[in-house]
């Protein structure tokens, strides 16, 4: 009935708000809470061994964090982005194996992609949709690609079909 706050978590404590959460997902299978968003905080907590431990620019990076169900312990956390501005996480989900899928947009032509990506290279100075798949512990970029055709492309939502193929929606 929304009359009580059962729990809450703060990921980065700075006087200026430099971290924002844009997606929260509860992974019932693994009993964990996933949070995705954007941060420009140099103090953002990143796990040892995380896929990306530093921001590519002072303009910020996407982040994915995994917390225990009580929101009392940070289980894993990684940054995700290139050397230019990042859009917020607009899609966040897990598959049966626990891999973490992230959807969003980026201005970074060097956003991390993987060898067999649908699109590995894009033009400079445009915004591109991006979809990435991280390992369950956020230490490995399993798959990642740009999406879109001419720039000014956005990924707003992601889902998995029954065969666990990624499906996304956006604009461009």
GROMACS .gro file of C-alpha atoms in nm:
model
  172
    1UNK     CA    1   0.000   0.000   0.000
    2UNK     CA    2   0.310   0.225  -0.018
    3UNK     CA    3   0.277   0.335   0.344
    4UNK     CA    4   0.622   0.206   0.454
    5UNK     CA    5   0.978   0.209   0.322
    6UNK     CA    6   1.111  -0.144   0.367
    7UNK     CA    7   1.470  -0.078   0.263
    8UNK     CA    8   1.688   0.157   0.061
    9UNK     CA    9   2.048   0.179  -0.054
   10UNK     CA   10   2.291   0.457  -0.145
   11UNK     CA   11   2.564   0.362  -0.392
   12UNK     CA   12   2.773   0.679  -0.391
   13UNK     CA   13   2.786   0.942  -0.117
   14UNK     CA   14   2.893   1.277  -0.259
   15UNK     CA   15   2.762   1.622  -0.183
   16UNK     CA   16   2.671   1.685  -0.546
   17UNK     CA   17   2.433   1.431  -0.700
   18UNK     CA   18   2.653   1.267  -0.959
   19UNK     CA   19   2.496   0.921  -0.964
   20UNK     CA   20   2.146   0.832  -1.074
   21UNK     CA   21   1.967   0.499  -1.091
   22UNK     CA   22   1.745   0.454  -1.396
   23UNK     CA   23   1.659   0.083  -1.377
   24UNK     CA   24   1.605  -0.165  -1.093
   25UNK     CA   25   1.540  -0.536  -1.144
   26UNK     CA   26   1.488  -0.813  -0.891
   27UNK     CA   27   1.645  -1.140  -1.007
   28UNK     CA   28   1.421  -1.398  -0.836
   29UNK     CA   29   1.624  -1.696  -0.955
   30UNK     CA   30   1.944  -1.569  -0.786
   31UNK     CA   31   1.783  -1.358  -0.513
   32UNK     CA   32   1.968  -1.040  -0.604
   33UNK     CA   33   1.881  -0.682  -0.693
   34UNK     CA   34   2.030  -0.526  -1.006
   35UNK     CA   35   2.056  -0.149  -1.037
   36UNK     CA   36   2.159   0.033  -1.353
   37UNK     CA   37   2.217   0.399  -1.417
   38UNK     CA   38   2.474   0.663  -1.489
   39UNK     CA   39   2.748   0.811  -1.273
   40UNK     CA   40   3.010   1.082  -1.299
   41UNK     CA   41   3.132   1.010  -0.947
   42UNK     CA   42   3.500   0.930  -0.904
   43UNK     CA   43   3.396   0.765  -0.576
   44UNK     CA   44   3.149   0.521  -0.735
   45UNK     CA   45   3.214   0.177  -0.583
   46UNK     CA   46   3.345  -0.070  -0.841
   47UNK     CA   47   3.419  -0.434  -0.760
   48UNK     CA   48   3.773  -0.570  -0.780
   49UNK     CA   49   3.800  -0.755  -1.111
   50UNK     CA   50   3.501  -0.574  -1.263
   51UNK     CA   51   3.484  -0.553  -1.641
   52UNK     CA   52   3.547  -0.176  -1.634
   53UNK     CA   53   3.689  -0.013  -1.323
   54UNK     CA   54   3.741   0.345  -1.449
   55UNK     CA   55   3.533   0.599  -1.636
   56UNK     CA   56   3.653   0.680  -1.985
   57UNK     CA   57   3.578   1.050  -1.934
   58UNK     CA   58   3.476   1.301  -1.669
   59UNK     CA   59   3.133   1.307  -1.835
   60UNK     CA   60   3.044   0.977  -1.673
   61UNK     CA   61   2.968   0.616  -1.750
   62UNK     CA   62   2.685   0.370  -1.728
   63UNK     CA   63   2.698   0.142  -1.427
   64UNK     CA   64   2.550  -0.190  -1.321
   65UNK     CA   65   2.546  -0.288  -0.955
   66UNK     CA   66   2.427  -0.608  -0.789
   67UNK     CA   67   2.306  -0.593  -0.428
   68UNK     CA   68   2.178  -0.855  -0.188
   69UNK     CA   69   1.796  -0.865  -0.145
   70UNK     CA   70   1.809  -0.664   0.179
   71UNK     CA   71   2.012  -0.392  -0.001
   72UNK     CA   72   2.280  -0.410   0.268
   73UNK     CA   73   2.572  -0.548   0.065
   74UNK     CA   74   2.718  -0.459  -0.272
   75UNK     CA   75   2.783  -0.796  -0.438
   76UNK     CA   76   2.934  -0.669  -0.764
   77UNK     CA   77   2.956  -0.348  -0.962
   78UNK     CA   78   3.104  -0.233  -1.293
   79UNK     CA   79   3.118   0.073  -1.511
   80UNK     CA   80   3.036   0.053  -1.882
   81UNK     CA   81   3.122   0.316  -2.141
   82UNK     CA   82   3.371   0.487  -2.365
   83UNK     CA   83   3.560   0.816  -2.369
   84UNK     CA   84   3.262   1.038  -2.441
   85UNK     CA   85   2.925   1.099  -2.277
   86UNK     CA   86   2.704   0.803  -2.195
   87UNK     CA   87   2.328   0.785  -2.188
   88UNK     CA   88   2.163   0.622  -1.888
   89UNK     CA   89   2.078   0.253  -1.864
   90UNK     CA   90   1.734   0.222  -2.023
   91UNK     CA   91   1.706  -0.157  -2.020
   92UNK     CA   92   1.830  -0.409  -1.763
   93UNK     CA   93   1.756  -0.781  -1.730
   94UNK     CA   94   1.906  -1.124  -1.668
   95UNK     CA   95   1.884  -1.453  -1.855
   96UNK     CA   96   1.847  -1.801  -1.704
   97UNK     CA   97   2.226  -1.833  -1.671
   98UNK     CA   98   2.249  -1.506  -1.476
   99UNK     CA   99   2.411  -1.299  -1.751
  100UNK     CA  100   2.319  -0.931  -1.727
  101UNK     CA  101   2.188  -0.744  -2.033
  102UNK     CA  102   2.217  -0.365  -2.052
  103UNK     CA  103   2.049  -0.138  -2.306
  104UNK     CA  104   2.103   0.232  -2.356
  105UNK     CA  105   2.265   0.495  -2.574
  106UNK     CA  106   2.613   0.639  -2.607
  107UNK     CA  107   2.800   0.926  -2.769
  108UNK     CA  108   3.121   0.720  -2.743
  109UNK     CA  109   3.244   0.582  -3.074
  110UNK     CA  110   3.479   0.368  -2.860
  111UNK     CA  111   3.197   0.215  -2.649
  112UNK     CA  112   3.313  -0.141  -2.577
  113UNK     CA  113   3.199  -0.393  -2.836
  114UNK     CA  114   3.291  -0.756  -2.887
  115UNK     CA  115   3.446  -0.934  -3.185
  116UNK     CA  116   3.125  -1.085  -3.328
  117UNK     CA  117   2.914  -0.774  -3.270
  118UNK     CA  118   2.639  -0.679  -3.515
  119UNK     CA  119   2.802  -0.333  -3.542
  120UNK     CA  120   3.147  -0.260  -3.399
  121UNK     CA  121   3.219   0.085  -3.543
  122UNK     CA  122   3.016   0.404  -3.573
  123UNK     CA  123   3.073   0.766  -3.674
  124UNK     CA  124   3.188   1.039  -3.438
  125UNK     CA  125   2.965   1.305  -3.288
  126UNK     CA  126   2.639   1.112  -3.293
  127UNK     CA  127   2.437   0.921  -3.037
  128UNK     CA  128   2.406   0.546  -3.092
  129UNK     CA  129   2.203   0.271  -2.936
  130UNK     CA  130   2.404   0.006  -2.754
  131UNK     CA  131   2.320  -0.336  -2.612
  132UNK     CA  132   2.565  -0.529  -2.395
  133UNK     CA  133   2.575  -0.865  -2.217
  134UNK     CA  134   2.788  -0.904  -1.904
  135UNK     CA  135   2.877  -1.219  -1.711
  136UNK     CA  136   2.676  -1.286  -1.391
  137UNK     CA  137   2.961  -1.150  -1.174
  138UNK     CA  138   3.009  -0.841  -1.399
  139UNK     CA  139   3.374  -0.928  -1.473
  140UNK     CA  140   3.342  -1.013  -1.844
  141UNK     CA  141   3.183  -0.844  -2.142
  142UNK     CA  142   3.027  -1.146  -2.313
  143UNK     CA  143   2.875  -0.960  -2.608
  144UNK     CA  144   2.823  -0.595  -2.697
  145UNK     CA  145   2.715  -0.403  -3.006
  146UNK     CA  146   2.606  -0.069  -3.137
  147UNK     CA  147   2.261  -0.057  -3.297
  148UNK     CA  148   2.121   0.198  -3.537
  149UNK     CA  149   2.187   0.317  -3.888
  150UNK     CA  150   2.263   0.688  -3.919
  151UNK     CA  151   2.314   0.820  -3.567
  152UNK     CA  152   2.068   0.975  -3.325
  153UNK     CA  153   1.964   0.622  -3.235
  154UNK     CA  154   1.837   0.521  -2.893
  155UNK     CA  155   1.761   0.192  -2.716
  156UNK     CA  156   1.471   0.248  -2.475
  157UNK     CA  157   1.374  -0.104  -2.376
  158UNK     CA  158   1.512  -0.459  -2.392
  159UNK     CA  159   1.361  -0.804  -2.344
  160UNK     CA  160   1.445  -1.169  -2.406
  161UNK     CA  161   1.226  -1.394  -2.617
  162UNK     CA  162   1.156  -1.752  -2.506
  163UNK     CA  163   1.482  -1.869  -2.670
  164UNK     CA  164   1.668  -1.592  -2.485
  165UNK     CA  165   1.740  -1.387  -2.796
  166UNK     CA  166   1.764  -1.018  -2.716
  167UNK     CA  167   1.483  -0.797  -2.841
  168UNK     CA  168   1.503  -0.420  -2.814
  169UNK     CA  169   1.294  -0.116  -2.893
  170UNK     CA  170   1.404   0.239  -2.948
  171UNK     CA  171   1.406   0.533  -3.183
  172UNK     CA  172   1.634   0.657  -3.454
   0.00000   0.00000   0.00000
